[in-house]
Each structure stands twice: as C-alpha cells, then as structure tokens.
Coordinates of N, CA and C in Angstrom, one line a residue:
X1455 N 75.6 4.0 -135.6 CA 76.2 3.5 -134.4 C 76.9 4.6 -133.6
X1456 N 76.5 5.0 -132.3 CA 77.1 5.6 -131.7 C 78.9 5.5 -131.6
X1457 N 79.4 6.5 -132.0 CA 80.9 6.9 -132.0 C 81.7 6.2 -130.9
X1458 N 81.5 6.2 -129.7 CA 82.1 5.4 -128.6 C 81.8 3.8 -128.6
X1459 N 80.7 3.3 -129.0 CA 80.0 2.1 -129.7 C 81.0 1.6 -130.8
X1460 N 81.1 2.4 -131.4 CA 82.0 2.0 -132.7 C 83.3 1.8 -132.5
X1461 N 84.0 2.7 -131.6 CA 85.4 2.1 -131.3 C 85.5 0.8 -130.5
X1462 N 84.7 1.0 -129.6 CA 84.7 -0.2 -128.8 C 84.7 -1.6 -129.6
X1463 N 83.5 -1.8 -130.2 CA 83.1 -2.8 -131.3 C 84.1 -3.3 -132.3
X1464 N 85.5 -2.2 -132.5 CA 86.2 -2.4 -133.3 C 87.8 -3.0 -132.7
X1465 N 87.4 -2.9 -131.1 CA 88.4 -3.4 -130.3 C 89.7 -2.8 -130.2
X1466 N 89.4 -1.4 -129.8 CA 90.1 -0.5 -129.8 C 90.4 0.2 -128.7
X1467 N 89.3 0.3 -127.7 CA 89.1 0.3 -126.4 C 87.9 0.7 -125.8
X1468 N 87.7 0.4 -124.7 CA 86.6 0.5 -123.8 C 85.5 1.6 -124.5
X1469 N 84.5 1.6 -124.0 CA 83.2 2.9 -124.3 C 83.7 3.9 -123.7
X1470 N 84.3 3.6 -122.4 CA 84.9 5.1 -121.4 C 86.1 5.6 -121.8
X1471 N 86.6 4.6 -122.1 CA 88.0 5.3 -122.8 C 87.9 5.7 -124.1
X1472 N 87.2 5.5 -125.6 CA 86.4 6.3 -126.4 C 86.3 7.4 -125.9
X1473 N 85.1 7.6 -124.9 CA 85.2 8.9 -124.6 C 85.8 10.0 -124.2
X1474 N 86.9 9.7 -123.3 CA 88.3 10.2 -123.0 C 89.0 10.5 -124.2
X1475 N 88.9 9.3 -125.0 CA 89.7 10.2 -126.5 C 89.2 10.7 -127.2
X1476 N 87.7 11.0 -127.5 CA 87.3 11.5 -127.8 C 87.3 13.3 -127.2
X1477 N 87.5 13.5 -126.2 CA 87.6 14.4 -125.0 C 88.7 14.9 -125.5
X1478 N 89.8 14.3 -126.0 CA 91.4 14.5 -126.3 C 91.4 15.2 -127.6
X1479 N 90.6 14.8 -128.1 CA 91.3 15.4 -129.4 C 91.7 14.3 -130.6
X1480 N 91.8 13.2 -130.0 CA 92.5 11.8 -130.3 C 91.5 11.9 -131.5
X1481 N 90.2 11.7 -131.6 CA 89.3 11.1 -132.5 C 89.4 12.1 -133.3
X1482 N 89.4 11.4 -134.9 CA 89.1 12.7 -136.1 C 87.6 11.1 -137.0
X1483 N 86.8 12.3 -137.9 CA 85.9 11.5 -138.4 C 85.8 12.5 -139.4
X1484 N 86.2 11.8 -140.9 CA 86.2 12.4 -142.0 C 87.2 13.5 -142.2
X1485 N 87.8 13.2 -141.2 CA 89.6 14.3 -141.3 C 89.5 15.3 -140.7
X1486 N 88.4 15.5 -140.0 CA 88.1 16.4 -138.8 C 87.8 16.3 -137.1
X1487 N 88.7 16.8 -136.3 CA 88.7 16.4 -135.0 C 87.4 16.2 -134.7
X1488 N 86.9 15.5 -134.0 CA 85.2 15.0 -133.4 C 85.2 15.8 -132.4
X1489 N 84.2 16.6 -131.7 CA 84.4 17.1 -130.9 C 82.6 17.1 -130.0
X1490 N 82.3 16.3 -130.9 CA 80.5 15.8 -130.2 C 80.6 14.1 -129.7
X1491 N 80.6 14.1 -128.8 CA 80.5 12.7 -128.3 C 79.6 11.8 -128.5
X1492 N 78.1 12.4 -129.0 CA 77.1 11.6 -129.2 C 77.2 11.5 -130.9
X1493 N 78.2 11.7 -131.4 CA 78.0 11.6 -132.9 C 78.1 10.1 -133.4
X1494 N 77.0 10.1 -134.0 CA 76.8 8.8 -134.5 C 77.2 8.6 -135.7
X1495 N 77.8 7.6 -136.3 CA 78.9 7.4 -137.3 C 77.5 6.7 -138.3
X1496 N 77.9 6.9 -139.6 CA 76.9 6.8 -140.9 C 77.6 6.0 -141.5
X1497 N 77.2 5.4 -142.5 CA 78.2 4.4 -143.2 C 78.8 5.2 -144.3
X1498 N 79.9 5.1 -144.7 CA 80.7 5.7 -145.5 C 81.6 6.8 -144.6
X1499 N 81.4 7.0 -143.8 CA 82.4 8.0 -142.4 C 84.0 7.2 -142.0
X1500 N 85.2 7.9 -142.2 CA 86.3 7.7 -141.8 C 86.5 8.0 -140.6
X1501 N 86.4 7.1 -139.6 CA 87.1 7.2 -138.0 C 88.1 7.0 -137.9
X1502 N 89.3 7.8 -137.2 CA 90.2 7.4 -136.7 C 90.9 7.8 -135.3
X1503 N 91.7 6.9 -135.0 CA 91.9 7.7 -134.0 C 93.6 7.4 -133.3
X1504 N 94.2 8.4 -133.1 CA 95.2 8.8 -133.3 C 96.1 8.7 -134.7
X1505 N 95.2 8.9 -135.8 CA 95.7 9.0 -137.3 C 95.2 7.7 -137.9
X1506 N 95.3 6.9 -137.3 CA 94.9 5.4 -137.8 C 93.5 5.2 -138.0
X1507 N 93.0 4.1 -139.3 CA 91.6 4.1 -139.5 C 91.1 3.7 -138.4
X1508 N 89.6 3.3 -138.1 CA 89.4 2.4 -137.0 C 88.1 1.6 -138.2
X1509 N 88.4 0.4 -138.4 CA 87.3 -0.6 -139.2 C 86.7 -1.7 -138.4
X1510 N 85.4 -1.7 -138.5 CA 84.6 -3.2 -138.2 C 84.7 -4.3 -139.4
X1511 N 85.8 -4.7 -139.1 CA 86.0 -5.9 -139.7 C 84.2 -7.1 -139.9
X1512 N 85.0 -7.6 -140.7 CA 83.4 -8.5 -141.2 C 84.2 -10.1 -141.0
X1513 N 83.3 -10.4 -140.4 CA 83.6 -11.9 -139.8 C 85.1 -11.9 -139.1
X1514 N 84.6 -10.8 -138.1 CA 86.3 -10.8 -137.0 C 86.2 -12.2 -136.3
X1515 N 87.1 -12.9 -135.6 CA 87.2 -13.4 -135.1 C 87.9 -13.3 -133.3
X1516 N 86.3 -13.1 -132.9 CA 87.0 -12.6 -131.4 C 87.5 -13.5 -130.3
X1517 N 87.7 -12.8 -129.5 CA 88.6 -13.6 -128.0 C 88.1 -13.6 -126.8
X1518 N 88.3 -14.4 -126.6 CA 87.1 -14.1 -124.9 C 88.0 -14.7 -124.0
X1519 N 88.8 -14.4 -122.6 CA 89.4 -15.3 -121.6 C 88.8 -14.8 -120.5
X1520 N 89.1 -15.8 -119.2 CA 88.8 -15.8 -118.1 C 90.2 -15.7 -117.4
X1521 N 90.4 -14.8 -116.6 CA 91.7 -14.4 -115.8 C 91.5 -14.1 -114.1
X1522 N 92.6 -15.1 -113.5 CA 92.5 -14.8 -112.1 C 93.6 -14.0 -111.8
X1523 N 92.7 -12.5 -111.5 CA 93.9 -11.7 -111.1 C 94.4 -11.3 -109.9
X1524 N 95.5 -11.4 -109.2 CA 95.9 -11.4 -108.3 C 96.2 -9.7 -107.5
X1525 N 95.9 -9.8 -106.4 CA 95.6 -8.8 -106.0 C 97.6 -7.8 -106.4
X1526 N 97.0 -6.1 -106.5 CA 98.2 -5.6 -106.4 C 98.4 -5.3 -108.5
X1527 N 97.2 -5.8 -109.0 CA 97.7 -5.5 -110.1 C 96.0 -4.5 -110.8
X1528 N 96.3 -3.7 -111.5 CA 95.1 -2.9 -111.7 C 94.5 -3.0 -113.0
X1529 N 93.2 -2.5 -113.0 CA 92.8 -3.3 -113.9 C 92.2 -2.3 -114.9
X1530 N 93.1 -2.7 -115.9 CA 93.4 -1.2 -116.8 C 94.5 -1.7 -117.9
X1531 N 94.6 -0.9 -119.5 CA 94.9 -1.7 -120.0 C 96.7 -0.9 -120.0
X1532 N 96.9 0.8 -119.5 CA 97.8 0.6 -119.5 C 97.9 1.8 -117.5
X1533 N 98.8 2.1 -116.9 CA 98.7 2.8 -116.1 C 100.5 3.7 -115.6
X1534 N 99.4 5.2 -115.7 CA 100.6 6.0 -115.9 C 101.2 6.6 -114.3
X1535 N 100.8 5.6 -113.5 CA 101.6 5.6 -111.8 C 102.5 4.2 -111.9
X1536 N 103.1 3.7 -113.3 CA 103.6 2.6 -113.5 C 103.3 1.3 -112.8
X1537 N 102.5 1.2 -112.1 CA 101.8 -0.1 -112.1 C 101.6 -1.1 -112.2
X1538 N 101.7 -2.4 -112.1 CA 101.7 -3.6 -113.1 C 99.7 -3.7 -113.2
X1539 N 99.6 -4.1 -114.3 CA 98.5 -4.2 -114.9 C 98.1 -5.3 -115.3
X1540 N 96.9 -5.7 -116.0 CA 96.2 -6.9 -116.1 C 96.9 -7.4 -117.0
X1541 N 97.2 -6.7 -118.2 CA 98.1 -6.6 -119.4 C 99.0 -7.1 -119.2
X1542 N 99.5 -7.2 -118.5 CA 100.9 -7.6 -117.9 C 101.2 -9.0 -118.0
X1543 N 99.8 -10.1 -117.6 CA 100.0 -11.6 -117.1 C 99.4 -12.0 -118.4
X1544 N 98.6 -11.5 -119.6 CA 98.0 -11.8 -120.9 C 99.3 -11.7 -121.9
X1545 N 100.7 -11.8 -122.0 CA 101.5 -10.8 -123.1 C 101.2 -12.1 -124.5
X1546 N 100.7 -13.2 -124.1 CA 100.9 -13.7 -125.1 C 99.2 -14.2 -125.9
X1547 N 98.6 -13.3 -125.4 CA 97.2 -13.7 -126.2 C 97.2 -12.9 -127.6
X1548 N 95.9 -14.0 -127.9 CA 95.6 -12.5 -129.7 C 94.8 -12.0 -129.4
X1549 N 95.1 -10.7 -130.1 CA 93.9 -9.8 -130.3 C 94.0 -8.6 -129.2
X1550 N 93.5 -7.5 -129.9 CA 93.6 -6.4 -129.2 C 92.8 -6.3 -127.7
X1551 N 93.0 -7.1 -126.5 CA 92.6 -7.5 -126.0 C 92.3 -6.2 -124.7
X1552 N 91.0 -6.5 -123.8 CA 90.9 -5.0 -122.9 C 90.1 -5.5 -121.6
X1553 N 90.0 -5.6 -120.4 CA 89.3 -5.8 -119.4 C 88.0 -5.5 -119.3
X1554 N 86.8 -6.5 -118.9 CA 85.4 -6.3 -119.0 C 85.4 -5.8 -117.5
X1555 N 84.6 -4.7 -117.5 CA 84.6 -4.3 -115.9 C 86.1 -4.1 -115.7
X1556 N 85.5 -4.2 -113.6 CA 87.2 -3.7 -113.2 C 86.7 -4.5 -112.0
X1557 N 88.0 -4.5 -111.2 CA 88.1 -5.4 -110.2 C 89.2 -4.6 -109.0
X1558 N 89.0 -3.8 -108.3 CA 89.7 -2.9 -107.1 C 91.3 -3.5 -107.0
X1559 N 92.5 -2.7 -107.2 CA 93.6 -3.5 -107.1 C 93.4 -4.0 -105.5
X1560 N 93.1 -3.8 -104.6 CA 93.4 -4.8 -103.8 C 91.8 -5.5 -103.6
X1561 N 91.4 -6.6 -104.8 CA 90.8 -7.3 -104.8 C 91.0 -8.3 -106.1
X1562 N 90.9 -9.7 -105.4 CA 92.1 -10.7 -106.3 C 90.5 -11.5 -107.3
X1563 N 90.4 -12.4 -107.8 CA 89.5 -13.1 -108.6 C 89.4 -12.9 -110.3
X1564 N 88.2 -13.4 -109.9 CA 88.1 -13.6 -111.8 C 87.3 -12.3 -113.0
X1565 N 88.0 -12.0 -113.7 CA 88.2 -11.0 -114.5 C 88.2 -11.3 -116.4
X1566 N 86.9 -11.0 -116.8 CA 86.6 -11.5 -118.3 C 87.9 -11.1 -118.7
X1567 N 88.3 -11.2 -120.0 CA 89.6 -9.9 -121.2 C 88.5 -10.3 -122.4
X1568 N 88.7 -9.7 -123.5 CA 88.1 -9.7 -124.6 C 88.8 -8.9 -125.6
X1569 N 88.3 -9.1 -126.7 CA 88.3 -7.7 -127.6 C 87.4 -7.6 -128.6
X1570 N 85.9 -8.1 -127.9 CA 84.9 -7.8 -128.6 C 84.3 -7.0 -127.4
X1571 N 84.0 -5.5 -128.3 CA 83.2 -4.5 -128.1 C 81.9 -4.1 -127.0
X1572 N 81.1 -4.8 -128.0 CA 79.8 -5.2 -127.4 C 79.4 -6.2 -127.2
X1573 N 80.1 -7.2 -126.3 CA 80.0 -8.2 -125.4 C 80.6 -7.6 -124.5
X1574 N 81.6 -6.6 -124.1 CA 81.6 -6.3 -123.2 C 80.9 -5.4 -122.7
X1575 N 80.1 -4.2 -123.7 CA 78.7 -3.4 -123.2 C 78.4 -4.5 -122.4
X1576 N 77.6 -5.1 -122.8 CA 76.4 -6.3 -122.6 C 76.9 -6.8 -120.9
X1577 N 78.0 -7.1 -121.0 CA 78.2 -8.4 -119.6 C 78.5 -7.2 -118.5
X1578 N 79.4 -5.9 -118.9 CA 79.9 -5.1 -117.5 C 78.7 -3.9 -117.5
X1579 N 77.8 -3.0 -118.4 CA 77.0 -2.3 -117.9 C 75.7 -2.6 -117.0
X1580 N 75.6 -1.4 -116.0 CA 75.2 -2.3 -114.6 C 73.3 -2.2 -115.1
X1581 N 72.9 -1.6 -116.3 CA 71.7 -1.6 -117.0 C 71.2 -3.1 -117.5
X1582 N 72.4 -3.7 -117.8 CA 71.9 -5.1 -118.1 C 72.1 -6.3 -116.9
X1583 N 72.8 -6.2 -115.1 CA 72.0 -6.0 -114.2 C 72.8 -8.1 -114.2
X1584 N 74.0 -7.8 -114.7 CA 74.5 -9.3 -114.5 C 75.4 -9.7 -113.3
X1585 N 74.7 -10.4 -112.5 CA 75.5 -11.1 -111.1 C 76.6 -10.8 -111.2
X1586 N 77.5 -10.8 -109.9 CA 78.4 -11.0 -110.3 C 78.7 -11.5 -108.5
X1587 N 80.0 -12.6 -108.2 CA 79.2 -13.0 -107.3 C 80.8 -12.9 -106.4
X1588 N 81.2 -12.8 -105.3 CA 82.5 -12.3 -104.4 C 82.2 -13.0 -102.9
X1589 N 83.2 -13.7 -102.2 CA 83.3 -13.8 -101.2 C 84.5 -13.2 -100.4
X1590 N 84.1 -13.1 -99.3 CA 84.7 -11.7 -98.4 C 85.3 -12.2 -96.7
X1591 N 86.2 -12.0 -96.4 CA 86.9 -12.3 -95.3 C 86.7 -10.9 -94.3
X1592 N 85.5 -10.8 -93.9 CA 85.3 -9.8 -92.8 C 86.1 -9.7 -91.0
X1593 N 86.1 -9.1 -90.3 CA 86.7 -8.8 -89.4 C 85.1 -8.8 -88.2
X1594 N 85.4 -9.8 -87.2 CA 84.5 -10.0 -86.5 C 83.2 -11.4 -86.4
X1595 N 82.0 -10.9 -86.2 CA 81.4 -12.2 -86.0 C 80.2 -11.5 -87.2
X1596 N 79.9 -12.0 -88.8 CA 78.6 -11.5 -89.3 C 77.7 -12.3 -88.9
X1597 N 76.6 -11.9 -88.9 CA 75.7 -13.0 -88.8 C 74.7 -13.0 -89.2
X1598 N 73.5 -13.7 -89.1 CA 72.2 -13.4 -90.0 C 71.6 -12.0 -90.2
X1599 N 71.7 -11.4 -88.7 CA 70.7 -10.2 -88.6 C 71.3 -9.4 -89.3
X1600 N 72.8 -8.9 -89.5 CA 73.7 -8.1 -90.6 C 73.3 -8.4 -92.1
X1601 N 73.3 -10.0 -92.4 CA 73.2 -10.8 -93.2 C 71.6 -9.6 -94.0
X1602 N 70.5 -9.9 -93.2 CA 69.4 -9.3 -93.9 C 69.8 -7.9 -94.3
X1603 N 70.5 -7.2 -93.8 CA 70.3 -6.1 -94.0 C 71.1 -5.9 -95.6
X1604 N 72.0 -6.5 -96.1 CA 72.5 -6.3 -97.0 C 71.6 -7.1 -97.7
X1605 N 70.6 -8.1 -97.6 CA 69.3 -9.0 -98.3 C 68.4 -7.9 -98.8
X1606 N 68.4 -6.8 -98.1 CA 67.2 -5.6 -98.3 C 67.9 -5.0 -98.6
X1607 N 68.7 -4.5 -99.4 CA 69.5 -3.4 -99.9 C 70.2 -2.2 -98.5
X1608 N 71.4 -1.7 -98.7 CA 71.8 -0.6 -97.9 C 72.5 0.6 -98.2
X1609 N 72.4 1.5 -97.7 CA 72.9 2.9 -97.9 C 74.3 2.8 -97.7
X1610 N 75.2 3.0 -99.0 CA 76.5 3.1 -98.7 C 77.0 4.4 -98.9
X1611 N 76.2 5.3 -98.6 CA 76.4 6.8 -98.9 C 75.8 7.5 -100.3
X1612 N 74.5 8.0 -100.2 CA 74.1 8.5 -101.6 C 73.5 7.2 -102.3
X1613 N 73.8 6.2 -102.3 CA 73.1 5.1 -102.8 C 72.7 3.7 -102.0
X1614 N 71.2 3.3 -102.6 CA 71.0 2.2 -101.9 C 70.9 1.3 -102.6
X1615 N 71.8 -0.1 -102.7 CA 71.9 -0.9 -103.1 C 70.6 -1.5 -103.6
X1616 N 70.8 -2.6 -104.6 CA 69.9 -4.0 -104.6 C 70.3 -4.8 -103.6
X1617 N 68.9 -5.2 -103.4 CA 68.9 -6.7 -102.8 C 69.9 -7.5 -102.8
X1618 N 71.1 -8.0 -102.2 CA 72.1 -9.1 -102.5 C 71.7 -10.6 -102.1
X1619 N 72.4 -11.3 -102.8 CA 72.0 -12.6 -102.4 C 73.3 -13.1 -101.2
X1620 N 73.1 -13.5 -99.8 CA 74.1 -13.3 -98.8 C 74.3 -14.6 -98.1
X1621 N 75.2 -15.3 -98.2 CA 75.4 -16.7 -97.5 C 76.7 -16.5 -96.8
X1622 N 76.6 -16.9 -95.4 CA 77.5 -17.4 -94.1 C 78.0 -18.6 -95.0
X1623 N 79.3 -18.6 -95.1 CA 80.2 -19.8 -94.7 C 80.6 -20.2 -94.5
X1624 N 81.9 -19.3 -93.4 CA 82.2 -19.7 -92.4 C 82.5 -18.6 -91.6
X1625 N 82.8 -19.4 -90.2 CA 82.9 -18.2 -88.9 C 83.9 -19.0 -88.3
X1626 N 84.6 -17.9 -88.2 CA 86.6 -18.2 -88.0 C 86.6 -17.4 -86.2
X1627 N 87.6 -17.5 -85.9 CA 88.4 -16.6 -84.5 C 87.9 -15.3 -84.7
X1628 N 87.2 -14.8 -84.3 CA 86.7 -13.1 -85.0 C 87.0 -12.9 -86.2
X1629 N 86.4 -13.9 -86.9 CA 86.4 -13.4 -88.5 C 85.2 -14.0 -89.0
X1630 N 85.1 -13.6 -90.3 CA 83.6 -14.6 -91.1 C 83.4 -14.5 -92.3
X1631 N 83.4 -15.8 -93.2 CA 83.7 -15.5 -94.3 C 82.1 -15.7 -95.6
X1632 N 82.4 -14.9 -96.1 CA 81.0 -14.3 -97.0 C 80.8 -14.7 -97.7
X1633 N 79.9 -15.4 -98.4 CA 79.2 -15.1 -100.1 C 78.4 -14.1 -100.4
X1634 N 78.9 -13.3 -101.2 CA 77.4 -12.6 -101.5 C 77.6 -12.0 -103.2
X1635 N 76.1 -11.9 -103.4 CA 75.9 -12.1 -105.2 C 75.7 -10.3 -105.4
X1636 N 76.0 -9.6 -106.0 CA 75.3 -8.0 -106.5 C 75.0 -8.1 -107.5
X1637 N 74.4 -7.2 -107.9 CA 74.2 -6.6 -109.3 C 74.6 -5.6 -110.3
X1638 N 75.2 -4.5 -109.3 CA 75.8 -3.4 -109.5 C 76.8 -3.2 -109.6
X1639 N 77.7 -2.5 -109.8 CA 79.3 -2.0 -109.9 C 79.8 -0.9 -109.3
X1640 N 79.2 -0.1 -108.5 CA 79.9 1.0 -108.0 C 81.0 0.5 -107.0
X1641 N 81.8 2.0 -107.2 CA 83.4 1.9 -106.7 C 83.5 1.5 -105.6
X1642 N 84.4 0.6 -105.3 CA 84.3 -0.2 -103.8 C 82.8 -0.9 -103.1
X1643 N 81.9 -0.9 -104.1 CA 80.7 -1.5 -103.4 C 81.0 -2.7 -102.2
X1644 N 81.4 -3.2 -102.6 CA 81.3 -5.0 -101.7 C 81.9 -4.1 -100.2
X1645 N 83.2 -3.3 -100.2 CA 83.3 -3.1 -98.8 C 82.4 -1.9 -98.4
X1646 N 81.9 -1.2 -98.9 CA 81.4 -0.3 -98.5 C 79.9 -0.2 -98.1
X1647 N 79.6 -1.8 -98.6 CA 78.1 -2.9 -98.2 C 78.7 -3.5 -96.6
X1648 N 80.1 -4.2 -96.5 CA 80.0 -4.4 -95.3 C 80.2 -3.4 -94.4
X1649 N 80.6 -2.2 -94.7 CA 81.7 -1.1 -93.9 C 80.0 -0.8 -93.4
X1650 N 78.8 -0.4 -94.2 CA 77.8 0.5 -93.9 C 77.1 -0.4 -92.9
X1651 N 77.7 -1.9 -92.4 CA 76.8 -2.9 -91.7 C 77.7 -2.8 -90.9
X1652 N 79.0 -2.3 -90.6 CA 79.7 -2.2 -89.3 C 80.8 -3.3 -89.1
X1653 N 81.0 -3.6 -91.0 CA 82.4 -4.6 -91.3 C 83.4 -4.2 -91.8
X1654 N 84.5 -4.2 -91.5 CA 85.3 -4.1 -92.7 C 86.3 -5.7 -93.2
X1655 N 86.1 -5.5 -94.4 CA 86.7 -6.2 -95.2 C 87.9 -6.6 -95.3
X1656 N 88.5 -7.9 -95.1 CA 90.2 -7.9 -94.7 C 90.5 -8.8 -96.5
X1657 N 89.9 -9.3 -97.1 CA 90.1 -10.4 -98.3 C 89.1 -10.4 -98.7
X1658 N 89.2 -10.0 -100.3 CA 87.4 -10.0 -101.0 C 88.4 -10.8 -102.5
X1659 N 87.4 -11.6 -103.2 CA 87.8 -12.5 -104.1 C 86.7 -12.5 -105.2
X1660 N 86.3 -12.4 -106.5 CA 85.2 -12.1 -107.3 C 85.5 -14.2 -107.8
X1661 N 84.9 -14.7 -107.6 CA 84.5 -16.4 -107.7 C 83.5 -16.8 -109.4
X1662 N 82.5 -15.7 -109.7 CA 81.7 -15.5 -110.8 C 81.4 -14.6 -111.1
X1663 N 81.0 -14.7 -112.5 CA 80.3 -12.9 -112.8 C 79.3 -14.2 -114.1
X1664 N 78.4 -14.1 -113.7 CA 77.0 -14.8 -114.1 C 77.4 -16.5 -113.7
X1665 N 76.9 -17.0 -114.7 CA 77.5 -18.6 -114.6 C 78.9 -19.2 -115.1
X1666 N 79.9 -18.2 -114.9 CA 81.0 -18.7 -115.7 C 81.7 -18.1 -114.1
X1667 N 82.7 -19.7 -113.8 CA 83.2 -19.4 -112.0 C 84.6 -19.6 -112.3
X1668 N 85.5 -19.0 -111.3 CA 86.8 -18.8 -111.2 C 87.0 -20.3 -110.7
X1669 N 86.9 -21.0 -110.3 CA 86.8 -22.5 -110.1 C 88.5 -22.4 -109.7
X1670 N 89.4 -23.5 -110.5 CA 90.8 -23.8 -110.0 C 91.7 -23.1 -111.0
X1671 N 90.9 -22.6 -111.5 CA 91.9 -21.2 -112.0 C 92.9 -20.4 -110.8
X1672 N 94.3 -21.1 -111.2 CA 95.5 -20.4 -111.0 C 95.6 -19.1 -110.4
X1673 N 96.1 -18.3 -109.8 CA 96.5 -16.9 -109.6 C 97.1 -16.4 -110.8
X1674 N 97.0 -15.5 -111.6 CA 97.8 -14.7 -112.2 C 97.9 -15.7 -113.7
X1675 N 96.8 -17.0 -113.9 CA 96.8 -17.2 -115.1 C 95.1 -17.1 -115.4
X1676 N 94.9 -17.5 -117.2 CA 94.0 -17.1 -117.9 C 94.0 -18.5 -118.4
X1677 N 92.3 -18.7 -118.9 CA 91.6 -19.7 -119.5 C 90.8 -19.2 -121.0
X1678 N 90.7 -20.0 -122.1 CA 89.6 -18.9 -122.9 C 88.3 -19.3 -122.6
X1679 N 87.0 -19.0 -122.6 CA 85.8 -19.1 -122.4 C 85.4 -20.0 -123.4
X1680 N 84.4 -20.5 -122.5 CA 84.0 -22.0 -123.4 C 82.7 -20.8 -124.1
X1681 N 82.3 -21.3 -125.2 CA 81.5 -21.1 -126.3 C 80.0 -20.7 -125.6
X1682 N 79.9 -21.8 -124.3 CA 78.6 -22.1 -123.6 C 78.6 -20.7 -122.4
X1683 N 79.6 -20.5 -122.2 CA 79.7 -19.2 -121.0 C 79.7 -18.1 -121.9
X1684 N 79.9 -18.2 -122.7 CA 80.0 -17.0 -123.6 C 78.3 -16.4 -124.3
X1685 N 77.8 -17.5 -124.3 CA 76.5 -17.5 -124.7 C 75.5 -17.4 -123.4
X1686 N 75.8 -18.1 -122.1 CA 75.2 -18.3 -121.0 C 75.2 -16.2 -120.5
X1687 N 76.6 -15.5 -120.9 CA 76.5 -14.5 -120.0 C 75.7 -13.4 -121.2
X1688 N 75.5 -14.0 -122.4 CA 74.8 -13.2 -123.3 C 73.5 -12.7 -123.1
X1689 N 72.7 -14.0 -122.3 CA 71.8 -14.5 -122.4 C 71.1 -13.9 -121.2
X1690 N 72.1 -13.9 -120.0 CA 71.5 -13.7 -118.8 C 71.9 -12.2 -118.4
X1691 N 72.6 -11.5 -119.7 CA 72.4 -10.3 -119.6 C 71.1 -9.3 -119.8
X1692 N 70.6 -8.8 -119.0 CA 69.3 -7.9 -119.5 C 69.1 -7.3 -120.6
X1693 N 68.3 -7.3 -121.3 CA 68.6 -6.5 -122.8 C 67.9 -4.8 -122.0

C-alpha cells in the first residue's frame, strides 16, 4: 500500500497531509526518515510518524458524521492563522476524526468528518467523479440562457468544467437563487462558474454531496451517517 494510503487508512490524516509530512521529515519507516513519497509499505515495515507507530488496526471501528458548517470557520483539522476550525464544533466525537473534502471558509453547508481513510479517497477525489450539489444566491437576474452555459461546461481560467446540472429557483429583487450539481473540486469552482457567466456569488450553501442531503441539519451541529448513505456514497463513487 502506498505510504500516504497507509496513513490515511490508519486515520492519522488526509493523503495531502501524509504527504506534507512526509515532505517534513515527520515520516520514519523502519527507523529511517522516508524521503520517497511513492514508497510503498510491505508487510512487516515500521511506520511512524512523529516517533509514534502508525497501525491498521483489524476490525477498527470507524466513524462517519454529517456536519453543517457554518460559514467563517475553515476546513482543516488544525489552522496556524488561529482560526476557528471544523474541529472546533466536533470536540466531543470518537475517533481520530478529519474532514472529507473542503468547503471555502466563506461557504456554509454540509461537510462529511470521518476517520476512515479510504472512504474518504473514494467520496472527495475528483477521479471518482461524486456530485456534490450547492445552491447559490447570485447578484442580478440568471436566467436560462446563462443557465446553459454552465449545462455545457465553462472556462474558469485554464480549465473547463463538466457539464453541471443547473436549476432556477428563485428570482428575487436583482438577485437569483441557484441549484447546481458538479463533479469536480477545484478551488473556488462554484463562484468562479458564476463569476466566468458574469455573476458573482453573494451566499453559496453545499445541500449534498451524492445522496446524503444537509436537510434540517442545524448550523454548526453534526449527525452520524446512516449505514445506507455510507454505502449509497460508496457505491456511486467511480471506481
């Protein structure tokens, strides 16, 4: 298993953050600092990382919640511009617990936590291509013919989107409020989908990410995942 695979799995942190400590200096394997990032771990290999073993437990028992996070807080498990963090509204869950994906501090909705590994590969890398679904408080009048253009993918500088799925729901005093489904994750996508159609974004809210919906989930509280969403986002992830 890939070395960043392996920490992750062991719920120790993210694949990117692996590699960051890995990058550090942080990771030793077999009492020797790691300094190849593609090293793939053998069985009988000591990982650790900052002195501590790192083990895959056998028949761990993992955690899966659903969190509505409120805008102003970042999504990260710790942050060195002092910050309040996601971390912050979870103090009382088990398990080494870490954010699937990310969600822009100023953008509020629903946000997996876990501290299984590879469920979180699986549901946030954009290769396995899982919905994830936001509605948006734009500035102005959108309307269908805008509407298609984000239907056909658009150039938000250097990249052109997928196809989104885009529904009008309402049209306010110069304003108009969005649905729309992606597939992708790049940084600031959703505004930079409306910015490149000649919107900008005043309130963006993430409502789903596959079949499991922020529904009447609280501001700033957490639910644990039913058994059925946990298998629904397995399933409808791309292998």
């Amino acid at each position: 298993m890939r070395i960043n695979k392996y920490i992750a799995a062991a719920g120790v942190a993210s694949r990117r953050k692996a590699d960051e400590m890995i990058a550090s200096g942080r990771v030793k394997v077999n009492n020797m600092v790691l300094r190849e990032p593609g090293y793939d771990v053998m069985e009988g290999d000591l990982v650790e990382v900052d002195g501590k073993p790192v083990l895959q437990p056998e028949g761990k028992q993992y955690h899966y919640y659903a969190l509505h996070k409120p805008v102003g807080y970042v999504t990260t498990v710790s942050d060195e511009k002092g910050r309040p963090t996601v971390m912050d509204l979870m103090t009382e869950v088990e398990g080494r617990i870490f954010p699937v994906g990310r969600l822009d501090i100023d953008t509020s909705g629903l946000l997996i936590m876990t501290d299984d590994g590879s469920f979180a590969y699986k549901v946030s890398h954009p290769k396995h291509e899982q919905g994830k679904t936001y509605v948006a408080r734009v500035q102005g009048t959108f309307n269908e013919s805008q509407a298609r253009w984000l239907r056909k993918g658009i150039d938000i500088g250097g990249f052109v989107t997928s196809p989104a799925e885009v529904t009008i729901l309402k049209e306010l005093p110069r304003q108009t409020v969005v649905e729309l489904t992606i597939h992708e994750g790049k940084y600031h996508q959703v505004r930079r989908m409306f910015k490149a159609a000649g919107f900008k974004v005043l309130e963006l809210q993430r409502i789903a990410i596959g079949d499991v919906r922020l529904g009447r989930l609280a501001e700033g509280h957490y639910r644990r995942l039913k058994r059925e969403e946990i298998d629904s986002l397995l399933k409808s992830s791309k292998k």
